Coordinates of C-alpha atoms and ligand atoms in Angstrom, one line a residue:
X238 CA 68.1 -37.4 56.7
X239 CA 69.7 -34.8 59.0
X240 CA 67.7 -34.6 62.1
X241 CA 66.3 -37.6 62.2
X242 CA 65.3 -38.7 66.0
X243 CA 62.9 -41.3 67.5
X244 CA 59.2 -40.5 67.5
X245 CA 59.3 -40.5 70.9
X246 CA 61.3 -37.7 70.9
X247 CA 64.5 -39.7 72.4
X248 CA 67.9 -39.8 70.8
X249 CA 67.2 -43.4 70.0
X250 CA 68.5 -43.2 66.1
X251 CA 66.1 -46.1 64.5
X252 CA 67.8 -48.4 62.1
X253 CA 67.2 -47.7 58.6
X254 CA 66.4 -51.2 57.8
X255 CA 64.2 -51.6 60.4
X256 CA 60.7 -51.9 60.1
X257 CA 58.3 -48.6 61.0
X258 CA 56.8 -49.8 64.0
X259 CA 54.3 -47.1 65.1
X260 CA 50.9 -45.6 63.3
X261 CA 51.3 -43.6 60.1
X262 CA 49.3 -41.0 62.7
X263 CA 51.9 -40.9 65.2
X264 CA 54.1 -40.2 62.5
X265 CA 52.5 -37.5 61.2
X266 CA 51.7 -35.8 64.4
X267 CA 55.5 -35.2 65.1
X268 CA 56.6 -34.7 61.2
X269 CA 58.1 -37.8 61.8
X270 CA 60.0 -36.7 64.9
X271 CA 62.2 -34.6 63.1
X272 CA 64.4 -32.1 65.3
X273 CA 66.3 -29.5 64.8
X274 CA 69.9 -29.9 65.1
X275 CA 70.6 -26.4 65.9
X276 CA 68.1 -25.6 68.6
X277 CA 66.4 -29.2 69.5
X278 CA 63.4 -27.7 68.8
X279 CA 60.8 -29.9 67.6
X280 CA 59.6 -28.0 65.1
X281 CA 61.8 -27.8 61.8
X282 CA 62.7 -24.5 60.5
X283 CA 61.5 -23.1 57.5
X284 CA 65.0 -23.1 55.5
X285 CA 64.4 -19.9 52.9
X286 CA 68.1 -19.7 51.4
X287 CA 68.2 -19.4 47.6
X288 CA 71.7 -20.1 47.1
X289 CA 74.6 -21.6 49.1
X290 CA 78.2 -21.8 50.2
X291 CA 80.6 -23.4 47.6
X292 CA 83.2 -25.2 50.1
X293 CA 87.0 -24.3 49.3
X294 CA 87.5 -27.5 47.4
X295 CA 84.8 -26.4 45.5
X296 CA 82.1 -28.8 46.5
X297 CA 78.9 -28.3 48.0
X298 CA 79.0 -30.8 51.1
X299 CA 75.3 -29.8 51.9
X300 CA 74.0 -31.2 49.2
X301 CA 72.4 -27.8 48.8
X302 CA 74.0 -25.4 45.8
X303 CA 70.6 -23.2 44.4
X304 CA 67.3 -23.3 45.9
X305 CA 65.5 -23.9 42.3
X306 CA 66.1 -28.1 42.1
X307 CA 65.8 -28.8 46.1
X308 CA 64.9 -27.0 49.4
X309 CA 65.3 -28.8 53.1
X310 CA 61.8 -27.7 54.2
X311 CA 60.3 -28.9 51.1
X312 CA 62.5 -32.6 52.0
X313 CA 60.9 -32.4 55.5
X314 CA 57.3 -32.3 53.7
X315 CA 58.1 -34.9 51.0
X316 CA 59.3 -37.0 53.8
X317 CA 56.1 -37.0 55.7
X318 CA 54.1 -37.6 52.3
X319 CA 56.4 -40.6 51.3
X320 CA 55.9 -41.6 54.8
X321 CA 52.0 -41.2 54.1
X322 CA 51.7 -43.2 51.1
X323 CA 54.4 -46.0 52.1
X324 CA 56.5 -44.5 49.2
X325 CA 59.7 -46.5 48.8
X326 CA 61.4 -44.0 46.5
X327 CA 60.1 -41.0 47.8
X328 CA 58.0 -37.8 46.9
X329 CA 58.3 -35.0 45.2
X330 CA 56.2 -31.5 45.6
X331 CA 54.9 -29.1 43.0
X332 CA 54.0 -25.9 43.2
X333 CA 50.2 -27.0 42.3
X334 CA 48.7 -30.5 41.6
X335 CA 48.4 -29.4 37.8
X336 CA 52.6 -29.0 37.6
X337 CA 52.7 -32.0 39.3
X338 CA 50.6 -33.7 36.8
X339 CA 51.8 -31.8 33.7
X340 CA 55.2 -32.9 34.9
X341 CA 54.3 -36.6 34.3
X342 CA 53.0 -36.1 31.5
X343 CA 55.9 -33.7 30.3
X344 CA 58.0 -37.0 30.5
X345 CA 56.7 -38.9 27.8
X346 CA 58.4 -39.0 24.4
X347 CA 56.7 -37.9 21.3
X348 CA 54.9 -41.1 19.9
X349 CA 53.6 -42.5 23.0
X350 CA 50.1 -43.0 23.6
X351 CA 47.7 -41.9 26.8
X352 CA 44.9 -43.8 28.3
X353 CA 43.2 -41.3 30.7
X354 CA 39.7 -41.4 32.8
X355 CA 36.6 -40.0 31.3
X356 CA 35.4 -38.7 34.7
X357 CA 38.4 -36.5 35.8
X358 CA 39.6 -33.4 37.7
X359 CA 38.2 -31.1 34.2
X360 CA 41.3 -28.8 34.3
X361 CA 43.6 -31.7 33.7
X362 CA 41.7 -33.3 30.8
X363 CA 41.3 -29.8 29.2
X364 CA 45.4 -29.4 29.3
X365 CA 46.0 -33.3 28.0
X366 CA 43.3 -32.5 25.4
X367 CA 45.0 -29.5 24.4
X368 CA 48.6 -29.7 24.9
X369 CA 49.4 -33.7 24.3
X370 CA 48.8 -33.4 20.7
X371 CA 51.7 -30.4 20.8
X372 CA 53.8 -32.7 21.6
X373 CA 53.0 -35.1 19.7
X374 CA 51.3 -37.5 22.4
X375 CA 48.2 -39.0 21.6
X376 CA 44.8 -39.8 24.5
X377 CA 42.3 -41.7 24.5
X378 CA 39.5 -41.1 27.2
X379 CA 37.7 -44.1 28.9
X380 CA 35.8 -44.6 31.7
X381 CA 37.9 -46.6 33.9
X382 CA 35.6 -47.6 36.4
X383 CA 34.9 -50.7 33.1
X384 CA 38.3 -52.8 33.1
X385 CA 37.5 -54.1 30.3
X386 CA 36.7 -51.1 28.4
X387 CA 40.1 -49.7 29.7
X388 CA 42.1 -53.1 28.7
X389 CA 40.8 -52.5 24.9
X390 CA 41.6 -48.6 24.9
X391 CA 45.5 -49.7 26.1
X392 CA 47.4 -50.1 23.0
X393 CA 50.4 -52.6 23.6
X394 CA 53.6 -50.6 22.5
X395 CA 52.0 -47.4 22.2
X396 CA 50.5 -46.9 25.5
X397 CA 53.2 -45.3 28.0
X398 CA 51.0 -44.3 30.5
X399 CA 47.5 -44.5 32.2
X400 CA 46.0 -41.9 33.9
X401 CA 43.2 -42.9 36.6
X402 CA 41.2 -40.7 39.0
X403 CA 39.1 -42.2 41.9
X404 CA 37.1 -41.5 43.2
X405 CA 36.9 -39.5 40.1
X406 CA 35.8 -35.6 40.4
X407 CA 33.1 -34.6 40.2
X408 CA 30.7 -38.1 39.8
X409 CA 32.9 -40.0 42.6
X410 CA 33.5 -42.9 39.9
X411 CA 35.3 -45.8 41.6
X412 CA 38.3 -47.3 39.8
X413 CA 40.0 -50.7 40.6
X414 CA 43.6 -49.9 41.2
X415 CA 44.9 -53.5 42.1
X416 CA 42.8 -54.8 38.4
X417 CA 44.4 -51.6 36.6
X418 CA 47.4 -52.3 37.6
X419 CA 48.0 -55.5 36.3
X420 CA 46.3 -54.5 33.0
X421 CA 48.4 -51.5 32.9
X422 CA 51.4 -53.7 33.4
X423 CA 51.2 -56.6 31.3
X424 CA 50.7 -54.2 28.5
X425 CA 54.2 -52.8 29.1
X426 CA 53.0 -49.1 30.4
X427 CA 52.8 -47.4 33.6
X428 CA 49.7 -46.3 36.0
X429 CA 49.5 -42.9 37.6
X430 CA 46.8 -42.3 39.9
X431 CA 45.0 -38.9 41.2
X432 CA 44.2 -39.6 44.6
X433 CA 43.2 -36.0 45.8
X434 CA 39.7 -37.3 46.7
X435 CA 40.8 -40.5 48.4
X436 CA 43.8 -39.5 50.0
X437 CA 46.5 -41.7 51.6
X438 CA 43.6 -41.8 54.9
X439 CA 42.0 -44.1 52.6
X440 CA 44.3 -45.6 49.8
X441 CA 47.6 -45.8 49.2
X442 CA 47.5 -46.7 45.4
X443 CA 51.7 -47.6 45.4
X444 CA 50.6 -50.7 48.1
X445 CA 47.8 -51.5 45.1
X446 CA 50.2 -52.1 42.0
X447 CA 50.6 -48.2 40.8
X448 CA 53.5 -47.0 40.0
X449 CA 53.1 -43.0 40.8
X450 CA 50.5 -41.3 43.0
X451 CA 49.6 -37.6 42.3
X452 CA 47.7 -35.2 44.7
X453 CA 46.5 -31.7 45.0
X454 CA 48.1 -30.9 48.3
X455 CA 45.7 -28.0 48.1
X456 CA 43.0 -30.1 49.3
X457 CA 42.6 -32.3 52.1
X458 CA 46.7 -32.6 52.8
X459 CA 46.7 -28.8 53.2
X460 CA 43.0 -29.3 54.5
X461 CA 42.7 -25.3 55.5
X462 CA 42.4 -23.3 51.9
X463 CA 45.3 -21.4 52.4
X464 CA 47.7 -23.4 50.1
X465 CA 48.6 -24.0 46.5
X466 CA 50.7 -27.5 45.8
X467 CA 51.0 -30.5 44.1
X468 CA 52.6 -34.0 45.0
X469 CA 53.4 -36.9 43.3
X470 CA 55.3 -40.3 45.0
X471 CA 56.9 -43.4 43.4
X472 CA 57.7 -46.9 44.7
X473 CA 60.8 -47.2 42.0
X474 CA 62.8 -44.2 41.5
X475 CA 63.4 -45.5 38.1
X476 CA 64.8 -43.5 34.7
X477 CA 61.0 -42.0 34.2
X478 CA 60.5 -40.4 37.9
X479 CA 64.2 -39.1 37.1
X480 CA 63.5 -37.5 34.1
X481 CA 60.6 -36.2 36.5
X482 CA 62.4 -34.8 38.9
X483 CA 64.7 -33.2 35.4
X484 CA 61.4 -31.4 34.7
X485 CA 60.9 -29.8 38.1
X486 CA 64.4 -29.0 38.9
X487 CA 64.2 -27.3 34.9
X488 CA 61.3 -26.0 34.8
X489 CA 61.1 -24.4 38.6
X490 CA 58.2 -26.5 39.7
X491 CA 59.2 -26.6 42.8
X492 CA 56.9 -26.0 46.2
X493 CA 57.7 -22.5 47.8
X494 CA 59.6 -23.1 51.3
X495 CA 56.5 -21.0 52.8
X496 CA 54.2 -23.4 51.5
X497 CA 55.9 -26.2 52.0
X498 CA 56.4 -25.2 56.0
X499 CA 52.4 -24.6 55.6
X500 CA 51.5 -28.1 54.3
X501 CA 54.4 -29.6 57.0
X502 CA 52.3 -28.4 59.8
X503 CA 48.8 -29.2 58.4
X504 CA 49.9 -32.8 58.1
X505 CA 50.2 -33.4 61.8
X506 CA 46.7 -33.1 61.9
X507 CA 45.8 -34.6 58.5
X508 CA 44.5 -38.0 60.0
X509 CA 42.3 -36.4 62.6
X510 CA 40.8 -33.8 59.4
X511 CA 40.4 -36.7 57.4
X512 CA 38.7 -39.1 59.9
X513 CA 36.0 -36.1 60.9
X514 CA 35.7 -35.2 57.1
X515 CA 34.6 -38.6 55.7
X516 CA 32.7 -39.7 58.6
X517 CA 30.5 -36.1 58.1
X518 CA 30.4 -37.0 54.0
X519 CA 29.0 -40.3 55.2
X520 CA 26.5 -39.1 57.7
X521 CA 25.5 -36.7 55.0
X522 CA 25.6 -38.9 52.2
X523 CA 23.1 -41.1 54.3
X524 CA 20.3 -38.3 55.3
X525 CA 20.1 -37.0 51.8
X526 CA 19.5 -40.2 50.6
X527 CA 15.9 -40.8 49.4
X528 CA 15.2 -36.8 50.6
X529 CA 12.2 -35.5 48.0
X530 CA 14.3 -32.8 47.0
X531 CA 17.2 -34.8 45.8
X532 CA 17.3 -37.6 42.5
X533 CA 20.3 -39.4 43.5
X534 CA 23.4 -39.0 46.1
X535 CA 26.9 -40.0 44.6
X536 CA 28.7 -41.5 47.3
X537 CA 30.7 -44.6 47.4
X538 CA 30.3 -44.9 50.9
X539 CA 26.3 -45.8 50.2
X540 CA 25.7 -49.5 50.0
X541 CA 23.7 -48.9 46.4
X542 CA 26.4 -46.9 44.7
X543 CA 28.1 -48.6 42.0
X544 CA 31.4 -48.4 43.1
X545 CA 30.9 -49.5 46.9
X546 CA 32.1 -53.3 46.3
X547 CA 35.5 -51.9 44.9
X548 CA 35.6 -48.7 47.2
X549 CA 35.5 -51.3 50.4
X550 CA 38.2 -53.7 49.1
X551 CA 40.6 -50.4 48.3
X552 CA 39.9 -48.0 50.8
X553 CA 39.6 -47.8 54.9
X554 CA 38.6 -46.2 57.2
X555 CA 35.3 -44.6 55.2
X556 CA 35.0 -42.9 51.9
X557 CA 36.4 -39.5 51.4
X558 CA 35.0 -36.1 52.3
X559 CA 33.8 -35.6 48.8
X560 CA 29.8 -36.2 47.5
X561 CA 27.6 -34.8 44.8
X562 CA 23.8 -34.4 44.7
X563 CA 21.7 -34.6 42.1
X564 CA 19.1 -32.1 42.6
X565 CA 15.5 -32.5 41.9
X566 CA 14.3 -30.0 39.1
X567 CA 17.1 -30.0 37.7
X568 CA 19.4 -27.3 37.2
X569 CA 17.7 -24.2 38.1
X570 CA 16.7 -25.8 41.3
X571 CA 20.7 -26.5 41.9
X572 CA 21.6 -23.5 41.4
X573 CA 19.2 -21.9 43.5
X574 CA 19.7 -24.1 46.1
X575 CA 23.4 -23.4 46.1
X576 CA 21.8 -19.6 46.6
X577 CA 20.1 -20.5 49.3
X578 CA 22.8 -22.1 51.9
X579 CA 24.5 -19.9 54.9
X580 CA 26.5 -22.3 56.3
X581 CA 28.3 -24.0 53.5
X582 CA 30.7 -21.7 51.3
X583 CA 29.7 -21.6 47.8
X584 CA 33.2 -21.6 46.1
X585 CA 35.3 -24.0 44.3
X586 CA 38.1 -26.5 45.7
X587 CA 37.8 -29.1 48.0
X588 CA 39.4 -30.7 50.9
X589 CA 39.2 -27.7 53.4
X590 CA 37.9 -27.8 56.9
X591 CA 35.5 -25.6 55.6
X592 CA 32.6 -27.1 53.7
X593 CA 32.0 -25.9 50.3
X594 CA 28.7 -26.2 47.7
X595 CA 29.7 -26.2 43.9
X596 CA 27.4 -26.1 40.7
X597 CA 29.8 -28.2 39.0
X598 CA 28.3 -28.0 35.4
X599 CA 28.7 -24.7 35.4
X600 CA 32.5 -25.1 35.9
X601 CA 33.4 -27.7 33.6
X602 CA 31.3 -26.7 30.5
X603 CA 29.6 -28.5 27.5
X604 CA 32.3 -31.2 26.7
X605 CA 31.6 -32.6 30.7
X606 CA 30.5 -35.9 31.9
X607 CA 28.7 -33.5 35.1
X608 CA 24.6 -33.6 34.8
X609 CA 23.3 -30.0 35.0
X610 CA 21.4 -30.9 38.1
X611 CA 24.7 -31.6 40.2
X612 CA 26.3 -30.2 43.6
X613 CA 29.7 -30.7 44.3
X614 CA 29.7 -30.8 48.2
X615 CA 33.0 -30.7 49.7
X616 CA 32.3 -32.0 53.4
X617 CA 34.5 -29.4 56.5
X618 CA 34.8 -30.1 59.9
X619 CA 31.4 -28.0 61.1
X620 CA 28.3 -30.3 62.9
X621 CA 27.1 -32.4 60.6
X622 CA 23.6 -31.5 62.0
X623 CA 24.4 -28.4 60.8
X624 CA 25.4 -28.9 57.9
X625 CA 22.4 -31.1 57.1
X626 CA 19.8 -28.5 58.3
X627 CA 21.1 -25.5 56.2
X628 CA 21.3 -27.4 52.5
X629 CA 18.0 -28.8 53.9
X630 CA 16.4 -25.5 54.2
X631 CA 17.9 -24.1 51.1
X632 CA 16.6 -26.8 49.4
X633 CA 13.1 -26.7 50.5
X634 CA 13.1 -22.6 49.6
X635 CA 14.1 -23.6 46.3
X636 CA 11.5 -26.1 45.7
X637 CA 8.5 -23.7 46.9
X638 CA 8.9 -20.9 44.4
Ligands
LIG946 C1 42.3 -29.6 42.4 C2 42.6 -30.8 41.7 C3 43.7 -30.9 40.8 C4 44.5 -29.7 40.5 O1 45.3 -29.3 41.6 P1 45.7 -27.8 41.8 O2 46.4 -27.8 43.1 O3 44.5 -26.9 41.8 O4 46.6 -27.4 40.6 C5 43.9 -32.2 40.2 N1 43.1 -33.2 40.5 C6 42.1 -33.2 41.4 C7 41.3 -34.4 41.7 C8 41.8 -32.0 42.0 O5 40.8 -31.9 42.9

């Protein structure tokens, strides 16, 4: 990697081979110390060439000939993101999570079989429901969070690929990666994991058996609602992440250099957004518990959810910035306690320091696994005291008309 310079910001080049010795954080707070060679700055720049020069022997000694299959601000990104996940072979960046996703799933062969989560990101299981079957891929839905139910949908030979989500949008689901793994694997087929809502703050699925990792980098990595992107990250760059990377370089997936310079600089603060986030999801997550306007509180950081035991064992650190509510008086009372907040933003998305209030239901439609009585609260960087007294109030107006 050109540039490449000591954390400490020394000339000190370290050894390939030799093991990381300092914090995933300090890391990411100096995009891994990289420099740049022209002006020692130590801030990258944001490369925005589309095409190169062809040297008079007529190679391209850059490594860079068209801007479509590879950009050196997009590397710098993937680098921190492989760095982030303790990705051995690397990362790759979309230009959304669903091309990154799609692009998995564009790698399969006609003939292969799916096994995907019942409680996933809605948009994704809409496209697999409609578009697998084009290609003559079949799914199968299950919920994942039951490893046995998931070891009898997994049908050896068929089954390429499983698809898990967890915490699983919107209901916060909690699936065993380490169990699914070897499942997935002893049946011959590979496990991809959406781990938008955990993050690598709180899991890094590769160090749990997975094989690929996909994100939204729209969310938390971005963390500031200004950025569309998708990543995915291997731990084998094997003939599948290959035909992958095919896909993008064909198909102009590729992260914008703009974008990419965007989620470069919001991942030197990524651990100190993510720390604040979950720790506010928690607090929240704790006061709304057992409040009379509210059913239930899905959270897998509270002791009684069902997917605390695993959600402890798999992630640190806390558990995500994401919780629903389940509102009591069902869904006219949700919705018009989503009316009712000034604080929190009532849009969709997740992941940004701002917080955010969703009627899910009304999102995801009829075929949805979302009760009508749920909001999707996305937990920002604002007082938590805040945030706690203005959904309070809003919900106590809704409840007296
Ligand atoms: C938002 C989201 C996606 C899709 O990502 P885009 O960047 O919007 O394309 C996929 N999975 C999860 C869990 C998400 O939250």
């Amino acid at each position: 990697m050109s540039g490449t310079n000591a954390p400490d910001g020394t000339d000190g080049m370290p050894d390939e081979t030799s093991p990381v010795d300092f914090s995933r954080a300090s890391l990411a707070a100096q995009a891994l110390g990289h420099i740049d060679p022209t002006t020692r700055g130590v801030v990258m720049p944001l490369h925005v060439a589309t095409t190169f020069i062809r040297d008079p022997d007529n190679g391209y000694s850059s490594g860079y000939s068209y801007a479509r299959p590879d950009n050196a601000t997009v590397r710098e990104a993937e680098a921190v993101l492989a760095m982030l996940e303790g990705a051995q072979a690397g990362a790759m960046l979309f230009g959304s999570g669903m091309a990154a996703a799609t692009a998995v799933f564009g790698a399969l062969e006609p003939g292969d079989h799916v096994v995907a989560g019942t409680v996933m990101y809605w948009a994704l299981k809409r496209w697999l429901r409609a578009e697998l079957p084009r290609r003559g891929v079949t799914v199968d839905f299950v919920g994942t969070d039951d490893l046995a139910a998931l070891k009898a949908a997994i049908r050896p030979g068929a089954t390429k690929l499983v698809w898990i989500e967890t915490p699983g949008n919107p209901l916060w689901t909690v699936t065993d990666i380490a169990a699914a793994a070897e499942i997935v694997h002893a049946a011959g087929a590979r496990l991809a994991v959406d781990s938008t809502a955990a993050s690598p703050f709180h899991t890094r699925p590769l160090e749990l058996g997975a094989d690929i990792v996909m994100h939204s980098a729209t969310k938390i990595l971005n963390g500031h609602s200004d950025v569309v992107a998708g990543a995915l990250a291997t731990a084998k760059a094997d003939a599948f992440w290959e035909r992958i990377g095919g896909i993008r370089a064909g198909s102009g997936g590729i992260l914008g250099p703009f974008e990419a310079y965007l989620l470069l600089r919001s991942l030197r603060t990524f651990h100190l957004r993510a720390a604040a986030q979950s720790a506010g999801a928690q607090r929240l997550a704790e006061r709304f518990d057992g409040h009379p306007h509210i059913v239930q509180v899905l959270y897998p950081g509270l002791p009684g959810d069902p997917g605390h035991a695993v959600a402890t064992r798999q992630m640190r650190d806390g558990f995500g910035f994401m919780l629903s509510l389940r509102v009591a008086g069902g869904e006219a009372a949700a919705i018009a306690t989503a009316a009712r907040v000034r604080l929190w933003k009532r849009a969709t998305s997740l992941g940004g320091v701002e917080s955010l209030i969703e009627h899910r239901a009304s999102v995801e439609g009829p075929d949805s696994p979302c009760p009508p009585d749920l909001l999707r609260l996305s937990t920002g960087i604002e007082s938590t005291d805040d945030l706690y007294r203005d959904l309070d109030a809003a919900l106590t107006a809704a409840h007296a008309k």
